[in-house]
Amino acid sequence: MDRLNEAMANGGASATLDDVARVAGVSRATASRAINGGNRVSPAAQSAVDDAVRRLGYSPNPAARSLVRRRTDSVAVVVPEPDERVFSDPFFARTLRGVTEVLSARDLQLVLLLARPGQEEARMLRYLRNRHVDGALVVSHHRSDLAGQLADLALPSVFVGRPWGSSDRVSYVDTDNVAGGQDATRVLVERGCRRIGTIAGPEDMTAGLDRLEGWRRALAEAGLAADAVEHGDFTEDSGERAAAALLARHPDLDGLVVASDLMAAGALRHLKAQGVAVPDQLAIVGYDDLGVAERTEPGLTTVAHPVREMAAQATRLLLDQVDGGTAGTPMRVVFPPTIVRRGSA
Amino acid sequence: MDRLNEAMANGGASATLDDVARVAGVSRATASRAINGGNRVSPAAQSAVDDAVRRLGYSPNPAARSLVRRRTDSVAVVVPEPDERVFSDPFFARTLRGVTEVLSARDLQLVLLLARPGQEEARMLRYLRNRHVDGALVVSHHRSDLAGQLADLALPSVFVGRPWGSSDRVSYVDTDNVAGGQDATRVLVERGCRRIGTIAGPEDMTAGLDRLEGWRRALAEAGLAADAVEHGDFTEDSGERAAAALLARHPDLDGLVVASDLMAAGALRHLKAQGVAVPDQLAIVGYDDLGVAERTEPGLTTVAHPVREMAAQATRLLLDQVDGGTAGTPMRVVFPPTIVRRGSA
DNA sequence: TTGAAAGCGATACCAG
DNA sequence: CTGGTATCGCTTTCAA
């Protein structure tokens, strides 16, 4: 009765199922059943157990539980980013929100794995291999064969955004970035722009490349030149620099497709400083529509994609894998982007 | 030999210590020792085990391990923020970086717990109570008695920033925000400002209140009026709004102490729009120095605090508690802030 | 419906 | 040094 008293004293941190069973006057097996949904337990036993649990402040030891259930009830969100700036990207915050929504509903815990490429990557992979989590969601990733490595692990996993490399071996959710880039460019073409440049995303991210490809296609289809390209890294500062470089090389630009609103905001800053009128002298279309597009001056015409929904969908796909005990059958869901018109084009 | 082959086939995801022992031709006990640092194992046994581990791609089951070790080798970073915007605050990113540094060195896993006040808070508390982690680091927190609740849990925990309520019952690391507010204000006083207002932080965060208190003290000591106060929520937009409100009410202000650089950047935006010259008509001092201060125009004179070091220190304190098996003995470490001079004051 | 008992996969004490 | 064995705390047959 010593341990029991101790258990009752400190908020139940150490009460075990055995204690509960003893206090409730039932067997451990019955106590366990009562606690887990109460299938096949008499009302009497159920309430005795409920009572004991309350009195003892009992809560199950997750290690013991997952040892036998082979489940951790937690999933990892892997962020293989070299830079802490991911956080300042609204895309990331929104994604996390979408994931959390779905996870909360199922009472699963989110474990965030920040892993800068390098030794942290190895640690992260080990963590996943050890099955510390039931599955992994990979978020903003650069060129690498993480997809292949995860597929090898046979751990349920879903990418948010089409991965590099072995994209055929894993599930992912994405938006049609090619279509998005194309639509953005068409807005400018239809508006009468004849000299359309682009500030593209990083060359090591599929989203960046796809949007660029869309821009190329739209220009080809309009019979316009596609030679004014500058790459940024999705940050505002890089957008400002890219705009400066681009205009220095091509002073005759009258349209600009920018692969993210943050970069577009940077470009806008440069243009304002240079006294270039937007959209009259130079029209701009951004990408994302995650809040910053409505706060710039003028507001950004941009390509919206349902980031939160994508993340939620990815999470659901992951949970399906987890539930089904299947780590395979690559699924993919691709969302269409939509144009949102504001003042910049 | 069936399970064994299976284990070898799928990357070792399911090889157990037993398999390793069998393949190495030693007992489970010896295998375990060899794997954990190799104390008291003969070179022969050691290499046999190493070999088996490699061949089988064995990696220990964390649930089983933590069941007996009573250790999870992971610590939680709790973020009790209602808003996803925490992420866009450089303070948070920097903090995370400091935590990660220390954790990585010890090979501990960071588990990020996002918990909006409400039902998620309960889930978070349950997670901690269940000892899913060895300890908790609480980051940006608003008014609440989380400190008291954690103290009750008897779980090793450290706050980054002095907590509300039962701050005497938990360990925390903080900067001297009162001194910081005071120093910031003195910069303006010494510069000749006679009418100094402030854009303070939220009224439900100790950092906000302390900085405000510092501002009050400095004004009292200079014999100046301390009546021009407006509160923001540490975001750029709130800073812009607050500046507008403040100047509308007190058009004669010649100095402004702002509780965060982000808000100061917002204020700067408003001033530029209004054609107010900084620092000549109105001098400004910010707070944080986490990067944005050097990117504004003019650069912000600001109060710097060693955010990364604070986070690292907090993490070390936490690990001491974890190692010592002590969840008590509230420790505190307070870092001094320093003034960084740029163009705004 | 209930309980006895067999694991789950490791660690650690204790003889040898 | 090594190996047998008792746990760790919980879930899940399997009989009763």
XYZ file of C-alpha atoms (C1' of nucleotides) in Angstrom:
722
model
C 0.000 0.000 0.000
C 3.100 2.124 0.138
C 3.495 2.754 -3.553
C -0.180 3.346 -3.757
C -0.104 6.157 -1.280
C 2.863 7.634 -2.985
C 0.972 7.450 -6.237
C -2.013 9.229 -4.802
C 0.232 11.882 -3.341
C 2.081 13.113 -6.403
C -0.716 13.547 -8.849
C -0.673 9.970 -10.028
C 2.489 10.265 -11.997
C 3.478 6.829 -10.844
C 0.239 4.922 -10.385
C 0.207 1.803 -12.500
C -2.531 -0.261 -13.993
C -1.943 -2.699 -11.196
C -2.757 -0.056 -8.632
C -5.924 0.814 -10.436
C -6.960 -2.820 -10.600
C -6.290 -3.334 -6.932
C -8.195 -0.231 -5.863
C -11.084 -1.086 -8.153
C -11.099 -4.659 -6.947
C -10.796 -6.169 -10.410
C -8.068 -7.820 -12.431
C -5.534 -5.961 -14.476
C -7.137 -7.311 -17.610
C -10.507 -5.911 -16.728
C -9.029 -2.612 -15.703
C -7.260 -2.401 -19.023
C -10.435 -3.119 -20.943
C -12.399 -0.599 -18.937
C -9.820 2.041 -19.635
C -9.658 1.344 -23.348
C -13.187 1.964 -24.443
C -14.793 -0.450 -22.043
C -15.722 -3.309 -24.334
C -17.072 -6.304 -22.498
C -16.963 -4.897 -19.008
C -19.900 -4.872 -16.662
C -21.243 -1.476 -15.665
C -20.211 -2.209 -12.123
C -16.624 -2.989 -13.032
C -16.495 -0.026 -15.377
C -17.474 2.480 -12.767
C -15.225 0.925 -10.170
C -12.324 1.341 -12.544
C -13.337 4.849 -13.532
C -13.389 5.710 -9.900
C -10.020 4.235 -9.168
C -8.527 6.013 -12.145
C -9.856 9.293 -10.891
C -8.796 8.768 -7.314
C -5.325 7.725 -8.312
C -4.970 10.249 -11.079
C -3.806 7.332 -13.147
C -2.553 7.727 -16.652
C -1.081 4.915 -18.692
C 2.607 4.636 -19.328
C 3.010 5.340 -23.025
C 6.190 3.322 -23.369
C 4.593 0.196 -22.001
C 1.553 0.761 -24.109
C 3.343 1.294 -27.342
C 5.630 -1.624 -26.642
C 2.726 -3.975 -26.945
C 0.516 -2.040 -29.333
C 3.318 -1.258 -31.711
C 1.983 2.238 -32.012
C 3.298 5.494 -30.650
C 0.296 7.654 -31.393
C 2.505 10.367 -32.685
C 3.594 11.383 -36.154
C 6.575 13.391 -37.223
C 6.598 16.486 -39.348
C 10.011 16.495 -40.936
C 11.481 19.820 -41.976
C 14.713 19.233 -43.843
C 15.599 22.885 -44.073
C 19.074 24.282 -43.767
C 17.791 27.589 -42.551
C 15.764 28.654 -39.549
C 13.971 31.104 -41.772
C 11.481 28.437 -42.774
C 9.593 29.602 -39.802
C 9.071 33.082 -41.094
C 7.484 31.677 -44.213
C 3.709 31.825 -43.886
C 3.557 28.726 -46.020
C 5.058 26.745 -43.236
C 2.841 28.099 -40.493
C -0.228 27.412 -42.561
C 0.890 23.913 -43.336
C 1.451 23.169 -39.708
C -2.012 24.404 -38.942
C -3.536 22.025 -41.469
C -1.618 19.115 -40.045
C -2.517 19.969 -36.473
C -6.198 20.125 -37.257
C -6.314 16.564 -38.440
C -3.983 15.254 -35.803
C -5.916 16.899 -32.983
C -9.120 15.299 -34.066
C -7.477 11.912 -33.739
C -5.654 12.807 -30.576
C -2.285 12.194 -32.126
C 0.777 14.089 -31.106
C 2.814 16.087 -33.579
C 6.551 15.732 -33.298
C 8.463 18.341 -35.188
C 11.782 17.148 -36.580
C 14.021 19.979 -37.664
C 16.889 18.532 -39.605
C 19.480 20.572 -41.358
C 21.075 18.538 -44.101
C 24.221 17.032 -42.641
C 24.580 15.053 -39.466
C 21.155 16.067 -38.240
C 19.740 14.319 -41.228
C 21.263 11.056 -40.092
C 19.847 11.502 -36.639
C 16.447 12.240 -38.053
C 16.538 9.165 -40.241
C 17.565 7.050 -37.293
C 14.702 8.450 -35.267
C 12.291 7.439 -37.985
C 13.886 4.052 -38.535
C 13.549 3.313 -34.851
C 9.856 3.846 -35.166
C 9.682 6.586 -32.616
C 6.658 7.713 -34.567
C 3.920 5.998 -36.511
C 4.522 7.960 -39.651
C 6.217 10.952 -41.206
C 5.054 13.997 -43.072
C 7.825 15.726 -44.978
C 7.303 19.375 -45.519
C 9.598 21.807 -47.194
C 12.363 19.938 -48.803
C 15.149 20.634 -51.143
C 16.925 18.396 -53.577
C 17.835 15.090 -51.960
C 16.686 11.562 -52.076
C 14.791 11.656 -48.858
C 11.862 10.159 -50.723
C 13.841 7.093 -51.637
C 15.243 6.746 -48.155
C 11.824 6.927 -46.584
C 10.460 4.443 -49.049
C 13.265 2.105 -48.012
C 12.347 2.495 -44.377
C 8.885 1.207 -45.117
C 7.547 3.783 -42.700
C 4.207 5.338 -43.561
C 5.069 8.705 -45.019
C 3.619 11.432 -47.171
C 5.289 14.441 -48.734
C 3.685 17.834 -48.827
C 4.875 18.966 -52.211
C 6.253 16.635 -54.838
C 9.640 15.368 -53.740
C 12.802 15.131 -55.732
C 14.150 11.869 -56.931
C 12.035 8.857 -56.213
C 8.760 10.688 -56.295
C 7.185 7.581 -57.757
C 7.916 5.592 -54.639
C 6.117 7.751 -52.067
C 2.787 9.413 -51.590
C 2.516 13.138 -51.903
C 0.109 16.000 -52.068
C 0.897 18.933 -54.276
C -0.586 21.783 -56.250
C -0.238 21.983 -59.954
C 2.588 24.469 -59.932
C 3.071 24.286 -63.664
C -0.532 25.306 -64.219
C -0.122 27.993 -61.591
C 2.914 29.489 -63.256
C 1.158 29.310 -66.558
C -2.001 30.998 -65.297
C 0.000 33.735 -63.635
C 1.823 34.440 -66.861
C -1.361 34.424 -68.907
C -2.795 37.122 -66.689
C 0.046 39.343 -67.804
C -0.172 38.309 -71.419
C -3.879 39.056 -71.520
C -3.257 42.380 -69.913
C -1.026 43.255 -72.826
C 2.449 42.730 -71.409
C 4.954 41.756 -74.082
C 8.158 41.541 -72.119
C 7.590 39.257 -69.173
C 10.331 38.256 -66.775
C 10.215 36.012 -63.761
C 11.699 35.776 -60.327
C 11.750 32.043 -59.872
C 12.111 29.955 -56.758
C 15.225 28.024 -55.790
C 16.511 25.639 -58.394
C 16.583 22.834 -55.899
C 12.877 22.780 -55.109
C 10.272 21.207 -57.316
C 7.780 23.983 -56.637
C 10.277 26.523 -57.912
C 11.060 24.577 -61.026
C 7.454 23.774 -61.837
C 6.324 27.378 -61.630
C 9.190 28.372 -63.855
C 8.181 25.721 -66.345
C 4.649 27.116 -66.343
C 5.987 30.560 -67.101
C 7.982 29.153 -70.009
C 5.019 27.348 -71.470
C 2.758 30.354 -71.281
C 5.333 32.518 -73.003
C 5.892 29.918 -75.688
C 2.182 29.678 -76.284
C 2.038 33.475 -76.615
C 5.088 33.553 -78.822
C 7.033 35.732 -76.399
C 10.655 35.532 -75.337
C 11.452 33.619 -72.174
C 14.883 34.839 -71.292
C 14.468 37.105 -68.286
C 14.893 34.799 -65.324
C 16.374 35.373 -61.905
C 16.252 32.962 -58.982
C 15.433 33.826 -55.381
C 15.073 31.734 -52.258
C 11.468 32.633 -51.440
C 12.458 35.347 -48.956
C 11.543 38.985 -49.246
C 15.138 40.147 -49.434
C 15.997 37.756 -52.201
C 13.015 39.094 -54.123
C 14.290 42.621 -53.818
C 17.728 41.641 -55.023
C 16.381 39.575 -57.878
C 14.163 42.414 -59.061
C 17.117 44.761 -59.082
C 19.247 42.325 -61.046
C 16.472 41.555 -63.480
C 15.632 45.165 -64.243
C 19.258 46.062 -64.599
C 19.601 43.428 -67.288
C 16.212 43.912 -68.881
C 15.087 47.526 -68.410
C 12.287 46.982 -70.893
C 10.277 44.514 -68.783
C 6.588 45.302 -68.510
C 5.486 42.195 -66.618
C 6.894 40.082 -63.813
C 5.847 36.663 -62.563
C 7.171 36.055 -59.060
C 7.226 32.609 -57.519
C 6.168 33.745 -54.058
C 4.335 36.698 -52.565
C 7.144 37.289 -50.128
C 9.578 37.713 -53.015
C 7.000 39.816 -54.838
C 6.792 42.102 -51.823
C 10.555 42.471 -52.006
C 10.336 43.249 -55.702
C 7.652 45.814 -54.999
C 9.960 47.484 -52.529
C 12.648 47.781 -55.159
C 10.230 49.111 -57.731
C 8.865 51.705 -55.378
C 12.376 52.845 -54.555
C 13.085 53.124 -58.280
C 9.882 54.979 -58.896
C 8.498 52.335 -61.222
C 4.690 52.445 -61.293
C 2.891 49.167 -60.607
C 0.970 47.950 -62.495
C 1.133 50.690 -65.145
C 4.797 50.491 -66.024
C 5.315 46.998 -64.736
C 2.591 44.529 -63.791
C 3.285 41.854 -61.207
C 1.746 38.527 -60.313
C 2.770 36.753 -57.140
C 2.241 33.275 -55.742
C 0.790 31.880 -52.515
C -1.906 34.256 -51.253
C -1.173 33.528 -47.653
C -1.784 36.980 -46.295
C 1.104 39.087 -47.474
C -0.485 39.595 -50.890
C -3.271 41.630 -49.388
C -0.973 43.766 -47.319
C 1.313 45.067 -50.053
C 0.776 48.344 -51.826
C -0.729 47.805 -54.331
C -2.296 44.488 -53.369
C -0.813 41.566 -55.248
C -2.624 39.700 -57.943
C -1.477 36.242 -57.130
C -1.881 32.496 -57.485
C -3.617 30.950 -54.521
C -3.245 27.358 -53.494
C -5.071 25.713 -50.622
C -2.093 25.164 -48.362
C -4.010 24.255 -45.272
C -6.209 21.818 -47.125
C -3.219 20.251 -48.786
C -1.568 19.701 -45.450
C -4.756 18.304 -43.985
C -5.143 15.985 -46.939
C -1.568 14.816 -46.668
C -2.128 14.076 -43.033
C -5.225 12.072 -43.819
C -3.359 10.055 -46.420
C -0.713 9.381 -43.836
C -3.208 8.234 -41.243
C -4.749 5.918 -43.798
C -1.374 4.312 -44.275
C -0.832 4.080 -40.567
C -4.231 2.531 -39.980
C -3.952 0.183 -42.902
C -0.544 -0.960 -41.827
C 0.536 -0.174 -45.361
C 3.581 1.909 -46.039
C 3.341 1.455 -49.757
C 0.946 2.181 -52.610
C 2.104 5.655 -53.513
C -0.915 7.907 -53.682
C -0.990 11.414 -54.933
C -3.414 14.260 -54.737
C -2.909 17.386 -56.787
C -4.861 20.542 -56.066
C -5.530 23.169 -58.702
C -4.355 26.717 -58.073
C -6.591 29.726 -58.631
C -5.908 33.296 -59.617
C -6.791 36.023 -57.119
C -6.929 39.489 -58.631
C -5.808 42.567 -56.787
C -4.103 45.732 -57.916
C -0.701 44.664 -59.119
C -1.779 43.206 -62.463
C 15.459 -18.467 -38.425
C 12.359 -17.182 -40.108
C 12.001 -13.895 -38.290
C 15.679 -13.399 -38.648
C 15.577 -13.564 -42.380
C 12.650 -11.281 -42.444
C 14.587 -8.866 -40.288
C 17.544 -8.921 -42.609
C 15.290 -8.364 -45.551
C 13.510 -5.179 -44.605
C 16.330 -3.015 -43.401
C 16.282 -4.336 -39.887
C 13.130 -2.584 -38.877
C 12.125 -5.626 -36.920
C 15.339 -7.249 -35.736
C 15.396 -7.561 -31.973
C 18.148 -7.722 -29.439
C 17.537 -11.442 -29.305
C 18.316 -11.765 -32.986
C 21.512 -9.826 -32.555
C 22.567 -11.981 -29.629
C 21.858 -15.146 -31.540
C 23.739 -14.039 -34.641
C 26.660 -12.797 -32.552
C 26.685 -15.979 -30.539
C 26.437 -14.232 -27.179
C 23.744 -13.679 -24.588
C 21.190 -10.921 -24.733
C 22.852 -9.307 -21.742
C 26.211 -9.132 -23.430
C 24.687 -7.878 -26.628
C 22.949 -5.139 -24.704
C 26.141 -4.067 -22.994
C 28.077 -4.081 -26.222
C 25.474 -1.892 -27.813
C 25.345 0.565 -24.955
C 28.881 1.814 -24.752
C 30.497 -1.572 -24.433
C 31.442 -1.616 -20.767
C 32.801 -4.918 -19.583
C 32.695 -6.727 -22.891
C 35.613 -8.507 -24.416
C 36.913 -7.164 -27.706
C 35.865 -10.406 -29.318
C 32.298 -10.188 -28.090
C 32.154 -6.508 -28.948
C 33.083 -7.000 -32.536
C 30.826 -9.990 -32.919
C 27.935 -7.878 -31.728
C 28.924 -4.903 -33.846
C 28.950 -7.214 -36.785
C 25.579 -8.690 -36.051
C 24.116 -5.241 -35.566
C 25.419 -4.178 -38.918
C 24.323 -7.308 -40.724
C 20.867 -7.150 -39.265
C 20.539 -3.399 -39.482
C 19.403 -3.619 -35.920
C 18.198 -0.623 -34.006
C 16.756 -0.799 -30.526
C 13.082 -0.447 -29.887
C 12.696 2.870 -28.121
C 9.509 1.873 -26.322
C 11.096 -1.154 -24.755
C 14.135 0.790 -23.874
C 12.369 3.675 -22.244
C 10.066 1.314 -20.402
C 12.957 0.042 -18.377
C 15.208 3.073 -18.428
C 12.414 5.445 -17.524
C 13.800 7.850 -20.038
C 12.510 8.870 -23.406
C 15.540 10.788 -24.603
C 13.367 13.550 -25.859
C 12.312 16.870 -24.452
C 9.354 18.999 -25.309
C 9.380 22.606 -26.353
C 5.978 23.872 -25.347
C 4.558 26.804 -27.256
C 1.322 27.891 -25.632
C 0.479 30.417 -28.298
C -2.985 31.085 -29.578
C -1.656 32.241 -32.883
C 0.336 30.602 -35.625
C 2.186 33.852 -36.067
C 4.655 32.901 -33.373
C 6.535 31.366 -36.187
C 7.073 34.580 -38.009
C 8.678 36.065 -34.937
C 12.448 35.848 -35.264
C 12.589 35.529 -31.505
C 11.041 32.127 -31.753
C 13.253 30.864 -34.533
C 16.334 31.981 -32.695
C 15.181 30.358 -29.509
C 14.591 27.100 -31.253
C 18.053 27.258 -32.682
C 19.572 27.657 -29.229
C 17.614 24.728 -27.917
C 18.492 22.519 -30.835
C 22.189 23.174 -30.459
C 22.286 21.825 -26.942
C 19.916 18.977 -27.624
C 21.824 17.827 -30.683
C 25.042 17.615 -28.744
C 23.383 15.237 -26.335
C 21.543 13.370 -29.038
C 18.162 14.214 -27.608
C 15.115 14.665 -29.735
C 13.117 17.865 -29.715
C 9.362 17.457 -29.617
C 7.491 20.599 -30.439
C 4.175 20.939 -28.648
C 1.968 23.610 -30.138
C -0.894 24.217 -27.803
C -3.462 26.890 -28.254
C -5.064 27.715 -24.942
C -8.241 25.674 -24.703
C -8.625 21.968 -25.236
C -5.203 21.639 -26.783
C -3.768 22.811 -23.514
C -5.334 19.872 -21.739
C -3.929 17.468 -24.299
C -0.529 19.027 -23.932
C -0.633 18.739 -20.161
C -1.696 15.127 -20.427
C 1.167 14.429 -22.761
C 3.583 15.871 -20.259
C 1.976 14.158 -17.293
C 2.282 10.825 -19.073
C 5.987 11.391 -19.276
C 6.142 11.155 -23.002
C 9.203 13.348 -22.626
C 11.932 13.721 -20.061
C 11.381 17.403 -19.575
C 9.725 20.517 -20.892
C 10.931 23.881 -22.062
C 8.197 26.493 -22.177
C 8.765 29.222 -24.645
C 6.539 32.136 -25.419
C 3.767 32.185 -22.938
C 0.993 34.482 -21.973
C -0.796 34.942 -18.727
C -1.784 31.589 -17.241
C -0.650 29.401 -14.457
C 1.219 26.960 -16.582
C 4.152 27.422 -14.234
C 2.146 26.195 -11.292
C 0.716 23.304 -13.247
C 4.117 22.163 -14.382
C 5.476 22.480 -10.888
C 2.635 20.218 -9.757
C 3.530 17.650 -12.382
C 6.976 17.357 -10.903
C 8.326 17.126 -14.421
C 11.687 18.749 -15.065
C 10.885 22.030 -16.730
C 12.373 25.395 -17.470
C 10.763 28.536 -18.790
C 12.389 30.755 -21.333
C 11.275 34.113 -20.043
C 9.885 34.655 -16.577
C 6.462 33.045 -16.323
C 3.315 34.473 -14.860
C 1.949 33.333 -11.593
C 4.011 30.829 -9.728
C 7.313 32.014 -11.092
C 8.862 31.151 -7.754
C 8.091 27.480 -8.215
C 9.884 26.858 -11.512
C 13.230 27.500 -13.094
C 13.529 30.120 -15.764
C 15.980 32.037 -17.860
C 15.246 35.608 -18.722
C 16.789 38.925 -19.656
C 16.486 41.930 -17.442
C 13.693 43.539 -19.378
C 13.244 46.308 -16.869
C 16.863 47.332 -17.297
C 16.447 47.017 -21.048
C 13.435 49.306 -21.126
C 15.228 51.705 -18.907
C 18.397 51.766 -21.015
C 16.393 52.240 -24.174
C 14.619 55.198 -22.672
C 17.821 56.722 -21.359
C 19.259 56.714 -24.850
C 16.454 59.022 -25.844
C 16.707 61.174 -22.753
C 20.414 61.648 -23.268
C 19.817 62.535 -26.836
C 17.617 65.393 -25.667
C 14.130 63.985 -26.165
C 11.652 65.482 -23.705
C 8.431 63.874 -24.791
C 8.939 60.143 -24.907
C 6.159 57.694 -25.653
C 6.206 53.924 -25.843
C 4.692 51.141 -27.847
C 4.587 48.412 -25.250
C 4.170 44.690 -25.639
C 1.026 42.752 -24.754
C -0.244 43.279 -21.242
C -0.359 39.570 -20.664
C 3.315 38.859 -21.140
C 5.935 39.539 -18.521
C 8.456 40.747 -21.088
C 5.988 43.388 -22.243
C 5.234 44.566 -18.757
C 8.828 44.635 -17.622
C 10.000 46.730 -20.533
C 7.163 49.120 -19.879
C 8.189 49.357 -16.253
C 11.739 50.187 -17.328
C 10.431 52.971 -19.512
C 8.457 54.375 -16.578
C 11.420 54.294 -14.268
C 13.715 56.036 -16.707
C 11.177 58.776 -17.266
C 10.628 59.206 -13.549
C 14.332 59.459 -12.997
C 14.536 62.131 -15.691
C 11.498 63.932 -14.360
C 9.553 63.463 -17.580
C 5.896 62.570 -18.102
C 5.066 58.911 -18.641
C 1.621 59.072 -20.137
C 2.019 58.178 -23.796
C 1.538 54.428 -23.909
C 0.034 52.172 -26.532
C 0.093 48.382 -26.537
C 0.886 46.150 -29.488
C 1.178 42.388 -29.847
C 4.775 42.286 -31.085
C 3.783 42.096 -34.762
C 4.735 44.625 -37.379
C 1.158 45.551 -38.150
C 0.304 46.185 -34.536
C 3.320 48.480 -34.348
C 2.075 50.499 -37.271
C -1.363 50.866 -35.751
C -0.003 51.735 -32.344
C 2.263 54.408 -33.773
C -0.674 55.976 -35.560
C -2.797 55.986 -32.430
C -0.002 57.325 -30.299
C 0.874 60.203 -32.606
C -2.736 61.108 -33.047
C -3.058 61.505 -29.303
C 0.353 63.006 -28.686
C 1.504 64.917 -31.769
C 4.332 66.447 -29.767
C 6.285 63.211 -29.207
C 9.970 63.453 -29.988
C 11.026 60.007 -28.789
C 9.572 56.515 -28.948
C 10.563 53.356 -27.110
C 9.192 50.297 -28.863
C 9.095 46.899 -27.175
C 10.123 44.946 -30.269
C 11.951 45.642 -33.499
C 9.135 44.177 -35.508
C 6.728 46.700 -34.009
C 9.343 49.416 -34.457
C 9.541 48.521 -38.136
C 5.779 48.969 -38.314
C 6.054 52.308 -36.556
C 8.751 53.367 -38.997
C 6.431 52.537 -41.846
C 3.775 54.802 -40.400
C 6.235 57.611 -39.793
C 7.600 57.416 -43.288
C 4.093 57.581 -44.680
C 3.422 60.627 -42.538
C 6.626 62.254 -43.563
C 8.035 62.330 -40.061
C 11.829 62.400 -40.101
C 13.602 59.770 -38.023
C 15.549 60.433 -35.878
C 15.426 64.210 -36.292
C 11.767 64.815 -35.574
C 11.203 61.609 -33.694
C 13.900 59.269 -32.396
C 13.155 55.580 -31.978
C 14.651 52.758 -29.989
C 13.572 49.193 -30.628
C 14.063 45.901 -28.834
C 15.466 42.486 -29.817
C 18.162 42.990 -32.449
C 17.379 39.749 -34.178
C 18.027 40.903 -37.700
C 15.151 43.188 -38.592
C 16.797 46.121 -36.797
C 19.579 46.213 -39.328
C 17.274 46.009 -42.283
C 15.038 48.983 -41.558
C 15.632 52.432 -42.960
C 17.145 54.010 -40.932
C 18.665 51.131 -38.989
C 17.184 50.728 -35.545
C 19.011 51.622 -32.404
C 17.822 48.797 -30.241
C 18.201 46.701 -27.137
C 19.879 43.398 -27.832
C 19.464 40.334 -25.704
C 21.242 37.048 -26.260
C 18.236 35.002 -27.272
C 20.128 32.012 -28.534
C 22.321 31.869 -25.466
C 19.310 32.168 -23.213
C 17.629 29.277 -24.909
C 20.783 27.219 -24.766
C 21.194 28.016 -21.095
C 17.597 27.104 -20.375
C 18.114 23.815 -22.124
C 21.201 23.116 -20.079
C 19.332 23.852 -16.874
C 16.668 21.462 -17.994
C 19.116 18.706 -18.750
C 20.671 19.178 -15.336
C 17.289 18.568 -13.795
C 16.700 15.559 -15.984
C 20.076 14.092 -15.163
C 19.800 14.847 -11.494
C 16.376 13.351 -11.291
C 15.332 16.579 -9.656
C 12.298 18.452 -10.844
C 12.549 21.046 -8.128
C 14.997 23.662 -6.857
C 13.888 26.587 -8.972
C 16.940 28.101 -10.607
C 17.056 31.306 -12.511
C 19.517 32.937 -14.806
C 19.071 36.517 -15.923
C 21.041 37.933 -18.813
C 21.771 41.633 -19.168
C 20.622 43.430 -22.307
C 22.892 45.744 -24.269
C 22.247 48.777 -26.401
C 23.115 48.581 -30.087
C 23.319 51.936 -31.804
C 22.192 52.498 -35.352
C 20.536 55.397 -37.076
C 17.126 55.697 -35.470
C 18.218 57.351 -32.231
C -17.976 -10.760 -18.407
C -13.733 -11.994 -16.036
C -8.961 -13.246 -14.729
C -4.605 -15.924 -15.344
C -0.889 -15.790 -17.975
C 1.920 -15.027 -21.977
C 4.218 -11.827 -24.180
C 6.186 -6.912 -26.200
C 11.849 -5.734 -26.379
C 14.973 -3.988 -23.737
C 18.079 -3.224 -19.200
C 20.457 -4.394 -15.014
C 21.438 -6.986 -10.969
C 23.825 -10.843 -9.409
C 26.205 -14.952 -9.390
C 29.599 -17.404 -11.608
C 33.811 -10.637 -18.528
C 29.449 -13.365 -19.158
C 24.784 -15.120 -18.964
C 20.469 -16.170 -16.401
C 16.690 -13.865 -14.862
C 13.731 -10.524 -12.842
C 11.565 -6.509 -14.062
C 9.334 -2.280 -16.641
C 3.708 -1.462 -17.378
C 0.473 -2.643 -20.420
C -2.460 -5.428 -23.891
C -4.422 -9.534 -25.447
C -5.462 -14.263 -26.038
C -7.716 -18.118 -23.946
C -10.406 -20.669 -20.635
C -13.534 -20.593 -17.390
